[in-house]
Each structure stands twice: as C-alpha cells, then as structure tokens.
Tab-separated table of C-alpha atoms in Angstrom:
chain	number	residue	atom	x	y	z
A	244	MET	CA	23.430	1.017	-51.089
A	245	LYS	CA	21.736	4.023	-49.423
A	246	LYS	CA	19.057	3.254	-46.785
A	247	VAL	CA	15.570	4.633	-47.443
A	248	MET	CA	12.751	5.546	-45.191
A	249	ALA	CA	9.010	5.290	-45.957
A	250	GLY	CA	6.076	7.437	-44.601
A	251	ILE	CA	2.552	6.372	-45.021
A	252	ASP	CA	-0.302	8.958	-44.824
A	253	LEU	CA	-3.296	6.845	-43.979
A	254	HIS	CA	-7.015	7.469	-44.574
A	255	SER	CA	-10.156	5.456	-44.405
A	256	ASN	CA	-10.341	4.544	-48.000
A	257	ASN	CA	-6.798	5.178	-49.371
A	258	LEU	CA	-3.227	5.917	-48.310
A	259	VAL	CA	-0.200	7.619	-49.819
A	260	VAL	CA	3.297	6.207	-49.560
A	261	GLY	CA	6.438	8.414	-49.810
A	262	ILE	CA	9.845	7.018	-49.917
A	263	MET	CA	13.053	9.085	-49.170
A	264	ASP	CA	16.708	8.159	-48.992
A	265	GLN	CA	19.351	9.120	-46.510
A	266	ASP	CA	20.209	12.407	-48.262
A	267	GLY	CA	16.441	13.589	-48.253
A	268	LYS	CA	15.941	12.857	-51.899
A	269	ARG	CA	12.415	11.615	-52.786
A	270	VAL	CA	12.867	8.242	-54.553
A	271	GLY	CA	9.198	7.006	-54.801
A	272	GLU	CA	5.613	7.898	-54.108
A	273	LYS	CA	2.168	6.514	-54.731
A	274	LYS	CA	-1.457	6.654	-53.829
A	275	LEU	CA	-2.760	3.117	-52.970
A	276	PRO	CA	-6.094	1.529	-51.814
A	277	CYS	CA	-6.242	0.216	-48.174
A	278	GLU	CA	-5.116	-3.187	-49.279
A	279	LEU	CA	-2.054	-4.861	-47.710
A	280	GLN	CA	-1.124	-6.677	-50.902
A	281	GLU	CA	-0.942	-3.329	-52.818
A	282	VAL	CA	1.349	-1.764	-50.162
A	283	VAL	CA	3.648	-4.713	-50.118
A	284	LYS	CA	3.824	-4.744	-53.895
A	285	PHE	CA	4.871	-1.108	-53.981
A	286	LEU	CA	7.451	-1.540	-51.083
A	287	ALA	CA	8.979	-4.764	-52.360
A	288	PRO	CA	11.647	-3.177	-54.600
A	289	PHE	CA	12.903	-1.134	-51.606
A	290	LYS	CA	12.557	-3.960	-48.929
A	291	LYS	CA	16.370	-4.633	-48.644
A	292	ARG	CA	17.175	-0.920	-48.090
A	293	LEU	CA	14.089	-0.011	-46.037
A	294	GLU	CA	15.256	1.225	-42.519
A	295	GLN	CA	11.823	2.112	-41.270
A	296	VAL	CA	8.277	2.429	-42.289
A	297	ALA	CA	6.288	5.143	-40.453
A	298	VAL	CA	2.605	4.771	-40.354
A	299	GLU	CA	0.339	7.627	-39.277
A	300	SER	CA	-1.710	6.685	-36.307
A	301	THR	CA	-5.325	6.891	-37.275
A	302	TYR	CA	-8.398	4.931	-36.170
A	303	ASN	CA	-7.865	2.231	-38.773
A	304	TRP	CA	-4.063	1.356	-38.410
A	305	TYR	CA	-4.402	-2.109	-37.095
A	306	TRP	CA	-4.424	-4.050	-40.390
A	307	LEU	CA	-1.372	-2.154	-41.706
A	308	VAL	CA	0.768	-2.126	-38.607
A	309	ASP	CA	0.098	-5.742	-37.844
A	310	GLY	CA	0.458	-6.898	-41.492
A	311	LEU	CA	3.737	-5.295	-42.565
A	312	PRO	CA	5.985	-6.670	-39.737
A	313	GLY	CA	4.739	-10.145	-40.393
A	314	LEU	CA	6.261	-9.860	-43.767
A	315	GLY	CA	9.606	-8.482	-42.520
A	316	TYR	CA	9.028	-4.765	-42.745
A	317	PRO	CA	10.296	-2.503	-39.875
A	318	VAL	CA	7.285	-0.483	-38.767
A	319	VAL	CA	6.745	2.163	-36.281
A	320	LEU	CA	3.539	4.068	-35.440
A	321	ALA	CA	3.787	7.819	-35.822
A	322	ASN	CA	2.056	9.863	-33.267
A	323	PRO	CA	0.457	12.902	-35.055
A	324	ALA	CA	-0.458	14.584	-31.802
A	325	ALA	CA	3.277	15.115	-30.941
A	326	MET	CA	4.293	16.643	-34.314
A	327	GLU	CA	3.191	19.490	-36.475
A	328	GLN	CA	4.316	20.768	-39.789
A	329	TYR	CA	5.523	24.294	-40.360
A	330	SER	CA	2.240	26.442	-40.415
A	331	GLY	CA	3.459	28.765	-43.021
A	332	ILE	CA	4.051	26.040	-45.731
A	333	LYS	CA	2.533	27.263	-49.098
A	334	SER	CA	1.346	23.838	-50.353
A	335	ALA	CA	0.286	20.818	-48.284
A	336	GLY	CA	-1.386	17.625	-49.013
A	337	ASP	CA	-1.212	13.882	-48.644
A	338	THR	CA	2.009	13.364	-50.532
A	339	ASN	CA	3.760	16.120	-48.434
A	340	ASP	CA	2.441	14.459	-45.267
A	341	ALA	CA	3.800	11.090	-46.202
A	342	PHE	CA	7.155	12.560	-47.005
A	343	PHE	CA	7.131	14.649	-43.744
A	344	LEU	CA	6.913	11.305	-41.804
A	345	ALA	CA	9.789	9.798	-43.901
A	346	GLU	CA	11.793	13.078	-43.238
A	347	GLN	CA	11.275	12.824	-39.514
A	348	SER	CA	12.300	9.101	-39.685
A	349	ARG	CA	15.374	10.098	-41.594
A	350	LEU	CA	16.354	12.714	-38.970
A	351	LYS	CA	15.482	10.265	-36.240
A	352	ILE	CA	13.128	12.769	-34.599
A	353	LEU	CA	9.873	10.998	-35.280
A	354	PRO	CA	7.533	10.900	-32.282
A	355	THR	CA	6.193	7.322	-32.120
A	356	GLY	CA	3.251	5.685	-30.342
A	357	TYR	CA	3.026	2.427	-28.582
A	358	ILE	CA	1.969	-0.718	-30.621
A	359	TYR	CA	-0.233	-2.788	-28.386
A	360	ASP	CA	0.285	-6.591	-28.500
A	361	ALA	CA	-1.886	-7.829	-31.492
A	362	GLU	CA	-3.206	-10.898	-29.555
A	363	LEU	CA	-4.331	-8.908	-26.487
A	364	ARG	CA	-5.593	-5.890	-28.429
A	365	PRO	CA	-8.954	-7.497	-29.343
A	366	VAL	CA	-9.594	-8.343	-25.674
A	367	ARG	CA	-8.701	-4.731	-24.669
A	368	ASP	CA	-11.103	-3.408	-27.341
A	369	LEU	CA	-13.864	-5.771	-26.206
A	370	LEU	CA	-13.572	-4.357	-22.748
A	371	ARG	CA	-13.910	-0.831	-24.133
A	372	ARG	CA	-17.173	-1.921	-25.922
A	373	ARG	CA	-18.438	-2.792	-22.495
A	374	VAL	CA	-18.191	0.927	-21.578
A	375	LEU	CA	-20.405	1.814	-24.410
A	376	LEU	CA	-22.939	-0.862	-23.566
A	377	VAL	CA	-23.022	0.296	-19.943
A	378	HIS	CA	-23.661	3.869	-21.104
A	379	GLN	CA	-26.613	2.611	-23.209
A	380	ARG	CA	-28.062	0.618	-20.380
A	381	THR	CA	-27.705	3.627	-18.012
A	382	ALA	CA	-29.484	5.817	-20.610
A	383	LEU	CA	-32.395	3.365	-20.875
A	384	MET	CA	-32.709	3.105	-17.011
A	385	LEU	CA	-32.831	6.964	-16.755
A	386	SER	CA	-35.362	7.120	-19.547
A	387	PHE	CA	-37.512	4.405	-17.810
A	388	LYS	CA	-37.411	6.250	-14.524
A	389	SER	CA	-38.320	9.560	-16.107
A	390	LEU	CA	-41.326	7.973	-17.759
A	391	TYR	CA	-42.493	6.424	-14.436
A	392	THR	CA	-42.078	9.785	-12.664
A	393	ARG	CA	-43.927	11.807	-15.331
A	394	THR	CA	-46.767	9.394	-15.428
A	395	THR	CA	-47.225	8.544	-11.627
A	396	GLY	CA	-45.607	11.446	-9.861
A	397	GLN	CA	-43.597	8.843	-7.864
A	398	GLU	CA	-39.863	7.947	-7.746
A	399	MET	CA	-38.572	4.566	-8.596
A	400	THR	CA	-35.279	3.374	-7.108
A	401	LEU	CA	-32.599	1.813	-9.109
A	402	SER	CA	-32.902	-1.662	-7.211
A	403	GLU	CA	-36.735	-1.641	-7.932
A	404	LEU	CA	-36.129	-1.011	-11.553
A	405	LYS	CA	-33.437	-3.838	-11.764
A	406	GLY	CA	-36.068	-6.214	-10.311
A	407	LEU	CA	-38.831	-5.487	-12.776
A	408	GLU	CA	-39.835	-8.011	-15.324
A	409	ILE	CA	-41.327	-7.111	-18.608
A	410	LYS	CA	-44.934	-7.868	-17.615
A	411	ALA	CA	-44.569	-6.090	-14.433
A	412	ALA	CA	-43.330	-3.026	-16.038
A	413	GLN	CA	-46.078	-2.904	-18.526
A	414	GLU	CA	-48.643	-3.234	-15.741
A	415	LEU	CA	-47.388	0.030	-14.186
A	416	TYR	CA	-49.189	2.025	-17.019
A	417	HIS	CA	-52.702	2.229	-18.465
A	418	HIS	CA	-51.863	3.582	-21.812
A	419	PRO	CA	-50.937	1.067	-24.497
A	420	ALA	CA	-48.048	3.344	-25.732
A	421	ASN	CA	-46.513	3.521	-22.267
A	422	GLN	CA	-46.886	-0.144	-21.909
A	423	LEU	CA	-45.159	-0.766	-25.146
A	424	ILE	CA	-42.139	1.565	-24.426
A	425	ALA	CA	-41.841	0.198	-20.860
A	426	GLY	CA	-41.614	-3.346	-21.977
A	427	MET	CA	-39.337	-2.617	-24.766
A	428	GLN	CA	-36.908	-0.760	-22.401
A	429	ILE	CA	-36.942	-3.524	-19.809
A	430	GLN	CA	-36.233	-5.985	-22.595
A	431	GLN	CA	-33.230	-3.985	-23.841
A	432	ILE	CA	-31.874	-3.443	-20.373
A	433	GLU	CA	-31.880	-7.202	-19.726
A	434	GLN	CA	-30.223	-7.889	-23.173
A	435	LEU	CA	-27.542	-5.254	-22.440
A	436	SER	CA	-26.986	-6.604	-19.005
A	437	GLN	CA	-26.476	-10.177	-20.476
A	438	SER	CA	-23.978	-8.625	-23.051
A	439	VAL	CA	-21.993	-6.899	-20.358
A	440	GLU	CA	-21.845	-9.990	-18.332
A	441	LYS	CA	-20.497	-11.981	-21.394
A	442	ILE	CA	-17.767	-9.531	-21.929
A	443	GLU	CA	-16.723	-9.437	-18.388
A	444	LYS	CA	-16.363	-13.176	-18.337
A	445	ALA	CA	-14.325	-13.240	-21.507
A	446	VAL	CA	-12.111	-10.488	-20.456
A	447	MET	CA	-11.535	-11.895	-16.960
A	448	ALA	CA	-10.214	-15.075	-18.496
A	449	SER	CA	-7.408	-13.082	-20.176
A	450	ALA	CA	-6.812	-10.586	-17.403
A	451	ARG	CA	-6.338	-13.194	-14.721
A	452	GLU	CA	-3.344	-14.652	-16.789
A	453	LEU	CA	-1.470	-11.275	-16.794
A	454	PRO	CA	0.809	-10.707	-13.791
A	455	PHE	CA	-0.427	-7.168	-13.003
A	456	TYR	CA	-4.168	-8.023	-12.246
A	457	CYS	CA	-3.937	-9.562	-8.735
A	458	LYS	CA	-1.642	-6.844	-7.536
A	459	LEU	CA	-3.789	-4.066	-8.894
A	460	THR	CA	-6.943	-5.344	-7.116
A	461	SER	CA	-5.086	-4.785	-3.851
A	462	LEU	CA	-5.173	-1.167	-4.422
A	463	PRO	CA	-7.947	0.807	-2.541
A	464	GLY	CA	-10.964	1.348	-4.710
A	465	VAL	CA	-9.774	-1.137	-7.531
A	466	GLY	CA	-12.148	-3.922	-7.911
A	467	LYS	CA	-12.698	-6.553	-10.728
A	468	ILE	CA	-13.862	-4.128	-13.488
A	469	LEU	CA	-11.264	-1.458	-12.716
A	470	GLY	CA	-8.562	-3.979	-12.217
A	471	MET	CA	-9.349	-5.480	-15.765
A	472	THR	CA	-9.415	-2.068	-17.353
A	473	ILE	CA	-6.098	-0.943	-15.993
A	474	THR	CA	-4.450	-4.276	-16.755
A	475	MET	CA	-5.617	-4.281	-20.238
A	476	GLU	CA	-4.913	-0.638	-20.994
A	477	VAL	CA	-1.497	-0.457	-19.686
A	478	GLY	CA	0.114	-2.920	-21.914
A	479	GLU	CA	3.928	-2.833	-21.375
A	480	ILE	CA	4.588	-1.009	-18.098
A	481	LYS	CA	8.355	-0.641	-18.836
A	482	ARG	CA	7.514	1.985	-21.508
A	483	PHE	CA	6.925	4.389	-18.653
A	484	ALA	CA	10.189	5.429	-17.096
A	485	ASP	CA	8.787	6.459	-13.784
A	486	ALA	CA	5.475	6.850	-11.730
A	487	GLY	CA	5.035	10.467	-12.772
A	488	ARG	CA	5.147	9.754	-16.457
A	489	PHE	CA	2.591	6.955	-15.992
A	490	ALA	CA	0.292	9.279	-13.880
A	491	SER	CA	0.519	11.873	-16.726
A	492	TYR	CA	-0.448	9.228	-19.229
A	493	CYS	CA	-3.460	8.468	-17.039
A	494	ARG	CA	-4.413	12.187	-17.120
A	495	THR	CA	-4.268	12.628	-13.407
A	496	VAL	CA	-1.692	15.515	-13.457
A	497	GLU	CA	-2.481	19.154	-14.202
A	498	ALA	CA	-1.794	20.283	-17.871
A	499	GLN	CA	-0.582	23.866	-17.672
A	500	ARG	CA	1.923	26.237	-19.107
A	501	THR	CA	3.962	28.511	-16.877
A	502	SER	CA	6.601	31.111	-17.470
A	503	ASN	CA	8.489	32.964	-14.841
A	504	ASP	CA	6.355	31.180	-12.150
A	505	ARG	CA	3.129	32.268	-13.707
A	506	LYS	CA	0.455	30.425	-15.509
A	507	LYS	CA	0.270	31.268	-19.132
A	508	GLY	CA	-2.304	28.829	-20.341
A	509	GLU	CA	-3.268	25.275	-20.569
A	510	ASN	CA	-1.614	22.377	-22.385
A	511	ASN	CA	-3.192	19.362	-24.012
A	512	SER	CA	-5.282	17.914	-21.122
A	513	LYS	CA	-6.446	15.171	-23.371
A	514	CYS	CA	-2.971	13.802	-23.989
A	515	GLY	CA	-2.986	10.235	-22.558
A	516	ASN	CA	-5.446	7.322	-22.133
A	517	LYS	CA	-8.907	8.227	-21.309
A	518	TYR	CA	-9.878	4.864	-20.212
A	519	LEU	CA	-7.257	4.839	-17.574
A	520	ALA	CA	-8.185	8.412	-16.599
A	521	TRP	CA	-11.743	7.078	-16.106
A	522	ALA	CA	-10.547	4.066	-14.172
A	523	PHE	CA	-8.353	5.977	-11.648
A	524	VAL	CA	-10.917	8.592	-10.951
A	525	GLU	CA	-13.508	5.795	-10.263
A	526	ALA	CA	-10.996	4.080	-8.026
A	527	ALA	CA	-10.435	7.384	-6.201
A	528	ASN	CA	-14.252	7.812	-5.589
A	529	PHE	CA	-14.561	4.214	-4.247
A	530	ALA	CA	-11.463	4.506	-2.269
A	531	ARG	CA	-12.504	7.780	-0.394
A	532	ARG	CA	-15.802	5.993	0.492
A	533	TYR	CA	-14.418	2.645	1.715
A	534	ASP	CA	-10.842	3.130	2.837
A	535	LEU	CA	-10.228	4.967	6.017
A	536	GLN	CA	-6.733	6.425	5.200
A	537	CYS	CA	-7.874	7.477	1.623
A	538	ARG	CA	-10.876	9.158	2.999
A	539	LYS	CA	-8.822	11.082	5.650
A	540	TRP	CA	-6.333	12.326	3.174
A	541	TYR	CA	-9.165	13.208	0.645
A	542	GLU	CA	-10.963	15.209	3.360
A	543	ARG	CA	-7.766	17.263	4.180
A	544	LYS	CA	-7.117	17.868	0.500
A	545	ALA	CA	-10.694	18.868	-0.189
A	546	ALA	CA	-10.888	21.330	2.817
A	547	LYS	CA	-7.803	23.147	1.314
A	548	THR	CA	-8.904	23.068	-2.464
A	549	SER	CA	-12.086	21.486	-3.676
A	550	ASN	CA	-13.838	18.099	-4.033
A	551	ILE	CA	-12.822	17.851	-7.802
A	552	ILE	CA	-9.199	18.666	-7.158
A	553	ALA	CA	-9.029	16.379	-4.193
A	554	THR	CA	-10.503	13.394	-6.243
A	555	LYS	CA	-8.034	13.944	-9.056
A	556	ALA	CA	-5.140	14.312	-6.573
A	557	LEU	CA	-6.109	10.915	-5.028
A	558	ALA	CA	-6.466	9.413	-8.468
A	559	CYS	CA	-2.887	10.645	-9.099
A	560	LYS	CA	-1.575	8.996	-5.884
A	561	LEU	CA	-3.381	5.649	-6.875
A	562	ALA	CA	-1.876	5.842	-10.393
A	563	LYS	CA	1.630	6.338	-9.017
A	564	ALA	CA	1.037	3.459	-6.567
A	565	ALA	CA	-0.184	1.258	-9.470
A	566	TRP	CA	3.106	2.039	-11.278
A	567	TYR	CA	5.165	0.713	-8.436
A	568	LEU	CA	3.126	-2.388	-8.235
A	569	MET	CA	3.464	-3.174	-11.835
A	570	ALA	CA	6.913	-1.943	-12.542
A	571	LYS	CA	8.727	-2.793	-9.409
A	572	GLY	CA	6.590	-5.803	-8.287
A	573	THR	CA	5.993	-4.233	-4.808
A	574	ASN	CA	2.919	-4.676	-2.634
A	575	TYR	CA	0.560	-1.921	-1.764
A	576	ASP	CA	1.813	0.073	1.257
A	577	ALA	CA	-0.509	2.624	2.685
A	578	GLN	CA	2.271	4.254	4.878
A	579	ARG	CA	4.480	4.789	1.770
A	580	MET	CA	1.395	6.295	-0.050
A	581	PHE	CA	0.253	8.711	2.708
A	582	GLY	CA	3.204	8.667	5.276
A	583	GLN	CA	3.229	7.889	8.879
A	584	PRO	CA	-0.117	8.877	10.620
A	585	ALA	CA	0.143	11.731	13.086
A	586	LYS	CA	0.645	10.794	16.569
A	587	PRO	CA	-2.050	11.919	18.954
A	588	LYS	CA	-0.972	14.870	21.301
C-alpha cells in the first residue's frame, strides 16, 4: 500500500484538505468546516496509509493540531513564513495551497514550526494577555496625566497617580465632566492592576515548577516577570542547536543580506519570537542600570556605535547566556560573558 500525505489549508471558517500519494498523484480533496469531527471523517479511509498531516500555521491552529494527534494522526505544523510557491504560477487557490503542503511533505522539504506543549500553552498565552493589559493600563495613566496637565498646568508623578483613590482624583477638578472621566480612569486602572496581579500569580505557580526559571532569574536584568516570560516562551530548549540560533530566534541579531562583503539589503527582521525579543531588550535595559559589568560593557559599545545598537548587543549577549543556562545547565558567569577585566596599568 502506498503511503499518502495530507496538506490542510486552514482558514477562520473553513479548511481545504488535499491528499497525495508517494508518486505525487492527487488521491483526494475536500473543503470542510472548521470542525474536528468532519476532518477526521474525511481522513479516516486514509488513516492506515497516512504518513504525515501538514497543517498550515495560522492564528487558529490549536484545535486541529491538538485534536488530530489524540486520535492517532501524525501531525506537523507547516511554517508558511519559510516557504513560498512559484510566483509565476497561473492558477492558485486553497486547493493548490493544500496540495502544495502535501507535495512538500512528500519531498521531505516541508519547513515546520514548533508545537508548544498543549498543557503549558494556555499559561503562556495568559502571560501574553498580561502584556496587553499592561499596555492598556499605561495608556490610561498617560491619559490621566495629560488631562491633569492640561487642566492645572502642573505635572503629576507616576507615584502620585498610583496613590490616588477615586474620590481624591475627582476632587482635583471642578467641572463635572472632568470629575467623571478622572473617576472612571482611576477605577479602570485599579481593575487592570488587579487583573495583572492575578495573572502573575497564576503564571508564577506554573513557572516555578519549570527547571529554567530559577537559573534565568540569576541573569543580570532578569527579574520575576522577565524570568516568567522567557521560561514560558522558550518551550523546549533542545530545539535550538546552539546559542547563536537561540539569539536569532529572540531577534537580537542583525537581519541583513550581504554579497561580496557588501550589504545588499535587509532580511526578515520579524522572524522569531517578539515576546522574547521584548524580554531580552528589557533585561538589557535593566542590566546596564544595575549591573556594573553590564554597564561598563554597554558604555564601551555605545561609545563606538550608538545607544540602540549597544542595547541590542547586550540583549544578544544575555540571550546567549540564557541558552547556556537552559541547555547546558550552567550557572551565570560574568567572566565568561565579558572576559577577564583589564588589569590597571
């Protein structure tokens, strides 16, 4: 019996399945609703021969990639950012896209993405929602400070704003409209702060059980929040062959295209994990403030280049150090990261 490969072109309200045998012959295709039972019903006659089911990585892949393996189907997550169909193709559509995935599976050249652990993924996503809530809270604080400055001509510090209660905020203004908006904003800021705190407690309970968390918090600039973020975003550290590849995934290396030692353009600078990119840049900013060796190295780098490049370079160093902590189980060593300090003359 010839083995077959399936490709699934996934959309928000439907999907297209294309099945191809080892010789490249199309043996089945169908457009289905986004329901696991319907997909399984179509794949069932091919189950014994199915070598691989390639699912396109879109924003809504969780239900399908988690559901099919539980029923005995070999599933991989196709990475659409790493593959591109021939641009001169005359006719393209969902069916062709599905068979394109199956064809790449048949040729064993399909670029795949990482499937995060289904039990920890909701916790990771919960931590990502914290970022959204923090942004909303910051926007409200800036709006409140702006209203106060416009109305009174005075500046309000962040510590003063955080200490305000609803009644005290309303008493700052004479006009009822300003009193209303001030009270509402303080109330919303308090509610968001409570939600952020709940999320941090829930994620911390899971992060502490993971082996990487305690080691990561020993890095300069990495505290509770950044430690949780890095721990939950990395997943399986063994998928990164070396520190350089991990640093690239964290978007801390330069994305450029060169030829004959000359720069010819930029590559995809957004390739990687934006949450890890944020975490290591934040860690670099904290490290250069509070860690002496990080600050000295940063200042030397900034003097030769710029503050932005120096911050990104320090973030890269921290990312590589984090890889060694997680992959090799080593402890943070400042001398290994920065070298021996220069001896005074």
